[in-house]
Amino acid sequence: MSDNIPLELQELIINKLPVEPLIRFRTVCKARKSLIDSSDFIRNHIKQQNQQHLLVKYQDAELKYVSIPDNDTDTFPQNTASVTVPQLVVNMHRHEITIDSSHGLLCLFGYFDRKAIIWNPSIRKAVDVALHLLDRDVEEMSAIFLGFGVCVGTRDPKIVKIRIEGKEGVVPWQVEVFTLSTRVWRSAYSSNLPSKFVRFGGEQMVVDGVVYWQVNGDVRDRANGEGGYGNLIVSFDLTSEEFGEVKLPVRLANTPCGLCMFKPRESLAVIEGLLEDSKLVYHVWVMKDGVPKLFEKLFTISGHTPDGSLVSSVLGFRKAGEALVELQAHPFSIRTLATYEPYSKAINNLGVSGRHISVYSYTETLLLLDQPDITN
């Protein structure tokens, strides 16, 4: 592989070659190397590599996963395929888990297993990571919070483990970071560890190499002392390993309604679900240009559809911008996955019905290819 090709492009190029030559790509014949080095080859593979998928997890008679190519609107959602789930992931199904995705990888956290699993559905490979939790951590799970993401510059998966003890301002956070390339837990690079006590909601998003958690804590404006206890967002830069705060608009900081986060088109979004005039609505607020505190309302999703179904929750967004929602004909009915175009209110049933539906967006990648196979 040419040293002149950036690492990011090398991965994209390799992604389209047969699996066997990939393992020994340093010995590729001169003819193939000439082809790889050509500008046309690079240009074509850059165009083809952006295949995004929706990984749908749901409970039918049993727990199932399906993958839907998130391609152009004319052919979506054709070619839905079942997903081969590694045994490491299967073994965690009976435990409470949290999943997040970054750069084509998904991470599952099993508190009672005391480990995390990093899974690449594109190549059907998973690796496990011991979390080194103490007995009291498992018994009092609210004291430990976890995050996951892939570092943009190094393409190295990282897991961050946060332990918060005591009351606000008494004990600084204890933070450890695991890097897959070294398989070692260590202290975070940065020393700017927060000292305030917050309550994590268990939800995270990774946008452009930064992990975000929506938490409850002190939202007081230090300039004028206004505010108090409410909603805010804690950030963690995967490169510098520094923490930060994202202030929400006053309306979102003080709302009694539940908030959830998503990343439509790789932008951090906060969704506010509430009743207005006795009707359920979801307001979608997006952080503009990555500037903290500069949120604007993008659109509103009506909870009541033209056919009488109820949008019981928002699960994510397609690459094209349509919302992925869960529909119910009545409160006790089986739920259905659908897309919802917020402006036209057009609904497209995706053919997946069941309980506990979750959707995760991922892009094809070869990350984890160099990791040893684990079958247990």
JSON list of N, CA, C and O in Angstrom, two decimals, residues 272-302:
[
{"chain": "A", "resi": 272, "resn": "GLU", "atom": "N", "xyz": [-37.20, 16.61, 22.60]},
{"chain": "A", "resi": 272, "resn": "GLU", "atom": "CA", "xyz": [-38.06, 16.92, 23.73]},
{"chain": "A", "resi": 272, "resn": "GLU", "atom": "C", "xyz": [-39.45, 16.40, 23.42]},
{"chain": "A", "resi": 272, "resn": "GLU", "atom": "O", "xyz": [-40.12, 16.88, 22.51]},
{"chain": "A", "resi": 273, "resn": "GLY", "atom": "N", "xyz": [-39.89, 15.40, 24.17]},
{"chain": "A", "resi": 273, "resn": "GLY", "atom": "CA", "xyz": [-41.23, 14.85, 23.98]},
{"chain": "A", "resi": 273, "resn": "GLY", "atom": "C", "xyz": [-42.18, 15.35, 25.05]},
{"chain": "A", "resi": 273, "resn": "GLY", "atom": "O", "xyz": [-41.87, 15.26, 26.25]},
{"chain": "A", "resi": 274, "resn": "LEU", "atom": "N", "xyz": [-43.31, 15.90, 24.64]},
{"chain": "A", "resi": 274, "resn": "LEU", "atom": "CA", "xyz": [-44.25, 16.45, 25.61]},
{"chain": "A", "resi": 274, "resn": "LEU", "atom": "C", "xyz": [-45.65, 16.54, 25.03]},
{"chain": "A", "resi": 274, "resn": "LEU", "atom": "O", "xyz": [-45.86, 16.32, 23.83]},
{"chain": "A", "resi": 275, "resn": "LEU", "atom": "N", "xyz": [-46.61, 16.86, 25.88]},
{"chain": "A", "resi": 275, "resn": "LEU", "atom": "CA", "xyz": [-47.99, 17.07, 25.46]},
{"chain": "A", "resi": 275, "resn": "LEU", "atom": "C", "xyz": [-48.25, 18.54, 25.24]},
{"chain": "A", "resi": 275, "resn": "LEU", "atom": "O", "xyz": [-47.93, 19.38, 26.08]},
{"chain": "A", "resi": 276, "resn": "GLU", "atom": "N", "xyz": [-48.82, 18.86, 24.08]},
{"chain": "A", "resi": 276, "resn": "GLU", "atom": "CA", "xyz": [-49.24, 20.23, 23.78]},
{"chain": "A", "resi": 276, "resn": "GLU", "atom": "C", "xyz": [-50.68, 20.18, 23.28]},
{"chain": "A", "resi": 276, "resn": "GLU", "atom": "O", "xyz": [-50.96, 19.50, 22.30]},
{"chain": "A", "resi": 277, "resn": "ASP", "atom": "N", "xyz": [-51.56, 20.87, 23.97]},
{"chain": "A", "resi": 277, "resn": "ASP", "atom": "CA", "xyz": [-52.99, 20.84, 23.63]},
{"chain": "A", "resi": 277, "resn": "ASP", "atom": "C", "xyz": [-53.51, 19.41, 23.60]},
{"chain": "A", "resi": 277, "resn": "ASP", "atom": "O", "xyz": [-54.25, 18.99, 22.70]},
{"chain": "A", "resi": 278, "resn": "SER", "atom": "N", "xyz": [-53.06, 18.63, 24.60]},
{"chain": "A", "resi": 278, "resn": "SER", "atom": "CA", "xyz": [-53.49, 17.24, 24.77]},
{"chain": "A", "resi": 278, "resn": "SER", "atom": "C", "xyz": [-53.01, 16.33, 23.64]},
{"chain": "A", "resi": 278, "resn": "SER", "atom": "O", "xyz": [-53.54, 15.22, 23.47]},
{"chain": "A", "resi": 279, "resn": "LYS", "atom": "N", "xyz": [-52.03, 16.77, 22.87]},
{"chain": "A", "resi": 279, "resn": "LYS", "atom": "CA", "xyz": [-51.48, 15.95, 21.79]},
{"chain": "A", "resi": 279, "resn": "LYS", "atom": "C", "xyz": [-49.98, 15.79, 21.99]},
{"chain": "A", "resi": 279, "resn": "LYS", "atom": "O", "xyz": [-49.27, 16.72, 22.36]},
{"chain": "A", "resi": 280, "resn": "LEU", "atom": "N", "xyz": [-49.51, 14.56, 21.72]},
{"chain": "A", "resi": 280, "resn": "LEU", "atom": "CA", "xyz": [-48.10, 14.25, 21.89]},
{"chain": "A", "resi": 280, "resn": "LEU", "atom": "C", "xyz": [-47.28, 14.80, 20.71]},
{"chain": "A", "resi": 280, "resn": "LEU", "atom": "O", "xyz": [-47.63, 14.59, 19.55]},
{"chain": "A", "resi": 281, "resn": "VAL", "atom": "N", "xyz": [-46.20, 15.50, 21.03]},
{"chain": "A", "resi": 281, "resn": "VAL", "atom": "CA", "xyz": [-45.30, 16.03, 19.99]},
{"chain": "A", "resi": 281, "resn": "VAL", "atom": "C", "xyz": [-43.86, 15.79, 20.43]},
{"chain": "A", "resi": 281, "resn": "VAL", "atom": "O", "xyz": [-43.57, 15.65, 21.62]},
{"chain": "A", "resi": 282, "resn": "TYR", "atom": "N", "xyz": [-42.97, 15.77, 19.44]},
{"chain": "A", "resi": 282, "resn": "TYR", "atom": "CA", "xyz": [-41.53, 15.63, 19.68]},
{"chain": "A", "resi": 282, "resn": "TYR", "atom": "C", "xyz": [-40.83, 16.80, 18.98]},
{"chain": "A", "resi": 282, "resn": "TYR", "atom": "O", "xyz": [-40.84, 16.88, 17.75]},
{"chain": "A", "resi": 283, "resn": "HIS", "atom": "N", "xyz": [-40.23, 17.68, 19.76]},
{"chain": "A", "resi": 283, "resn": "HIS", "atom": "CA", "xyz": [-39.47, 18.79, 19.19]},
{"chain": "A", "resi": 283, "resn": "HIS", "atom": "C", "xyz": [-38.01, 18.37, 19.04]},
{"chain": "A", "resi": 283, "resn": "HIS", "atom": "O", "xyz": [-37.40, 17.88, 19.99]},
{"chain": "A", "resi": 284, "resn": "VAL", "atom": "N", "xyz": [-37.46, 18.56, 17.84]},
{"chain": "A", "resi": 284, "resn": "VAL", "atom": "CA", "xyz": [-36.09, 18.18, 17.55]},
{"chain": "A", "resi": 284, "resn": "VAL", "atom": "C", "xyz": [-35.21, 19.42, 17.55]},
{"chain": "A", "resi": 284, "resn": "VAL", "atom": "O", "xyz": [-35.37, 20.32, 16.72]},
{"chain": "A", "resi": 285, "resn": "TRP", "atom": "N", "xyz": [-34.28, 19.50, 18.52]},
{"chain": "A", "resi": 285, "resn": "TRP", "atom": "CA", "xyz": [-33.35, 20.62, 18.65]},
{"chain": "A", "resi": 285, "resn": "TRP", "atom": "C", "xyz": [-31.96, 20.16, 18.24]},
{"chain": "A", "resi": 285, "resn": "TRP", "atom": "O", "xyz": [-31.49, 19.11, 18.68]},
{"chain": "A", "resi": 286, "resn": "VAL", "atom": "N", "xyz": [-31.28, 20.93, 17.40]},
{"chain": "A", "resi": 286, "resn": "VAL", "atom": "CA", "xyz": [-29.97, 20.55, 16.89]},
{"chain": "A", "resi": 286, "resn": "VAL", "atom": "C", "xyz": [-28.93, 21.59, 17.28]},
{"chain": "A", "resi": 286, "resn": "VAL", "atom": "O", "xyz": [-29.19, 22.80, 17.20]},
{"chain": "A", "resi": 287, "resn": "MET", "atom": "N", "xyz": [-27.76, 21.10, 17.71]},
{"chain": "A", "resi": 287, "resn": "MET", "atom": "CA", "xyz": [-26.66, 22.01, 18.04]},
{"chain": "A", "resi": 287, "resn": "MET", "atom": "C", "xyz": [-26.07, 22.54, 16.74]},
{"chain": "A", "resi": 287, "resn": "MET", "atom": "O", "xyz": [-25.55, 21.78, 15.92]},
{"chain": "A", "resi": 288, "resn": "LYS", "atom": "N", "xyz": [-26.17, 23.82, 16.54]},
{"chain": "A", "resi": 288, "resn": "LYS", "atom": "CA", "xyz": [-25.79, 24.45, 15.28]},
{"chain": "A", "resi": 288, "resn": "LYS", "atom": "C", "xyz": [-24.28, 24.63, 15.17]},
{"chain": "A", "resi": 288, "resn": "LYS", "atom": "O", "xyz": [-23.65, 25.20, 16.07]},
{"chain": "A", "resi": 289, "resn": "ASP", "atom": "N", "xyz": [-23.69, 24.12, 14.08]},
{"chain": "A", "resi": 289, "resn": "ASP", "atom": "CA", "xyz": [-22.27, 24.30, 13.79]},
{"chain": "A", "resi": 289, "resn": "ASP", "atom": "C", "xyz": [-21.37, 23.84, 14.92]},
{"chain": "A", "resi": 289, "resn": "ASP", "atom": "O", "xyz": [-20.25, 24.32, 15.09]},
{"chain": "A", "resi": 290, "resn": "GLY", "atom": "N", "xyz": [-21.85, 22.88, 15.72]},
{"chain": "A", "resi": 290, "resn": "GLY", "atom": "CA", "xyz": [-21.03, 22.35, 16.81]},
{"chain": "A", "resi": 290, "resn": "GLY", "atom": "C", "xyz": [-20.76, 23.33, 17.92]},
{"chain": "A", "resi": 290, "resn": "GLY", "atom": "O", "xyz": [-19.87, 23.12, 18.74]},
{"chain": "A", "resi": 291, "resn": "VAL", "atom": "N", "xyz": [-21.51, 24.42, 17.99]},
{"chain": "A", "resi": 291, "resn": "VAL", "atom": "CA", "xyz": [-21.27, 25.44, 19.01]},
{"chain": "A", "resi": 291, "resn": "VAL", "atom": "C", "xyz": [-22.13, 25.17, 20.23]},
{"chain": "A", "resi": 291, "resn": "VAL", "atom": "O", "xyz": [-23.36, 25.16, 20.14]},
{"chain": "A", "resi": 292, "resn": "PRO", "atom": "N", "xyz": [-21.50, 24.91, 21.40]},
{"chain": "A", "resi": 292, "resn": "PRO", "atom": "CA", "xyz": [-22.29, 24.67, 22.61]},
{"chain": "A", "resi": 292, "resn": "PRO", "atom": "C", "xyz": [-23.24, 25.83, 22.91]},
{"chain": "A", "resi": 292, "resn": "PRO", "atom": "O", "xyz": [-22.91, 26.99, 22.70]},
{"chain": "A", "resi": 293, "resn": "LYS", "atom": "N", "xyz": [-24.40, 25.48, 23.40]},
{"chain": "A", "resi": 293, "resn": "LYS", "atom": "CA", "xyz": [-25.46, 26.41, 23.81]},
{"chain": "A", "resi": 293, "resn": "LYS", "atom": "C", "xyz": [-26.19, 27.03, 22.62]},
{"chain": "A", "resi": 293, "resn": "LYS", "atom": "O", "xyz": [-27.17, 27.73, 22.79]},
{"chain": "A", "resi": 294, "resn": "LEU", "atom": "N", "xyz": [-25.68, 26.79, 21.39]},
{"chain": "A", "resi": 294, "resn": "LEU", "atom": "CA", "xyz": [-26.35, 27.36, 20.23]},
{"chain": "A", "resi": 294, "resn": "LEU", "atom": "C", "xyz": [-27.23, 26.27, 19.61]},
{"chain": "A", "resi": 294, "resn": "LEU", "atom": "O", "xyz": [-26.88, 25.66, 18.60]},
{"chain": "A", "resi": 295, "resn": "PHE", "atom": "N", "xyz": [-28.36, 26.00, 20.22]},
{"chain": "A", "resi": 295, "resn": "PHE", "atom": "CA", "xyz": [-29.31, 25.01, 19.74]},
{"chain": "A", "resi": 295, "resn": "PHE", "atom": "C", "xyz": [-30.48, 25.72, 19.05]},
{"chain": "A", "resi": 295, "resn": "PHE", "atom": "O", "xyz": [-30.92, 26.78, 19.51]},
{"chain": "A", "resi": 296, "resn": "GLU", "atom": "N", "xyz": [-30.94, 25.13, 17.99]},
{"chain": "A", "resi": 296, "resn": "GLU", "atom": "CA", "xyz": [-32.13, 25.67, 17.33]},
{"chain": "A", "resi": 296, "resn": "GLU", "atom": "C", "xyz": [-33.10, 24.53, 17.04]},
{"chain": "A", "resi": 296, "resn": "GLU", "atom": "O", "xyz": [-32.69, 23.39, 16.80]},
{"chain": "A", "resi": 297, "resn": "LYS", "atom": "N", "xyz": [-34.39, 24.83, 17.08]},
{"chain": "A", "resi": 297, "resn": "LYS", "atom": "CA", "xyz": [-35.40, 23.81, 16.82]},
{"chain": "A", "resi": 297, "resn": "LYS", "atom": "C", "xyz": [-35.47, 23.55, 15.33]},
{"chain": "A", "resi": 297, "resn": "LYS", "atom": "O", "xyz": [-35.74, 24.46, 14.53]},
{"chain": "A", "resi": 298, "resn": "LEU", "atom": "N", "xyz": [-35.22, 22.31, 14.95]},
{"chain": "A", "resi": 298, "resn": "LEU", "atom": "CA", "xyz": [-35.17, 21.95, 13.53]},
{"chain": "A", "resi": 298, "resn": "LEU", "atom": "C", "xyz": [-36.57, 21.68, 12.98]},
{"chain": "A", "resi": 298, "resn": "LEU", "atom": "O", "xyz": [-36.95, 22.19, 11.93]},
{"chain": "A", "resi": 299, "resn": "PHE", "atom": "N", "xyz": [-37.34, 20.85, 13.68]},
{"chain": "A", "resi": 299, "resn": "PHE", "atom": "CA", "xyz": [-38.71, 20.57, 13.27]},
{"chain": "A", "resi": 299, "resn": "PHE", "atom": "C", "xyz": [-39.43, 19.88, 14.43]},
{"chain": "A", "resi": 299, "resn": "PHE", "atom": "O", "xyz": [-38.82, 19.56, 15.47]},
{"chain": "A", "resi": 300, "resn": "THR", "atom": "N", "xyz": [-40.69, 19.64, 14.24]},
{"chain": "A", "resi": 300, "resn": "THR", "atom": "CA", "xyz": [-41.52, 18.96, 15.24]},
{"chain": "A", "resi": 300, "resn": "THR", "atom": "C", "xyz": [-42.16, 17.73, 14.61]},
{"chain": "A", "resi": 300, "resn": "THR", "atom": "O", "xyz": [-42.67, 17.78, 13.49]},
{"chain": "A", "resi": 301, "resn": "ILE", "atom": "N", "xyz": [-42.12, 16.63, 15.33]},
{"chain": "A", "resi": 301, "resn": "ILE", "atom": "CA", "xyz": [-42.75, 15.38, 14.88]},
{"chain": "A", "resi": 301, "resn": "ILE", "atom": "C", "xyz": [-44.08, 15.23, 15.62]},
{"chain": "A", "resi": 301, "resn": "ILE", "atom": "O", "xyz": [-44.12, 15.25, 16.85]},
{"chain": "A", "resi": 302, "resn": "SER", "atom": "N", "xyz": [-45.14, 15.10, 14.88]},
{"chain": "A", "resi": 302, "resn": "SER", "atom": "CA", "xyz": [-46.46, 14.89, 15.50]},
{"chain": "A", "resi": 302, "resn": "SER", "atom": "C", "xyz": [-46.57, 13.46, 16.00]},
{"chain": "A", "resi": 302, "resn": "SER", "atom": "O", "xyz": [-46.23, 12.51, 15.29]}
]
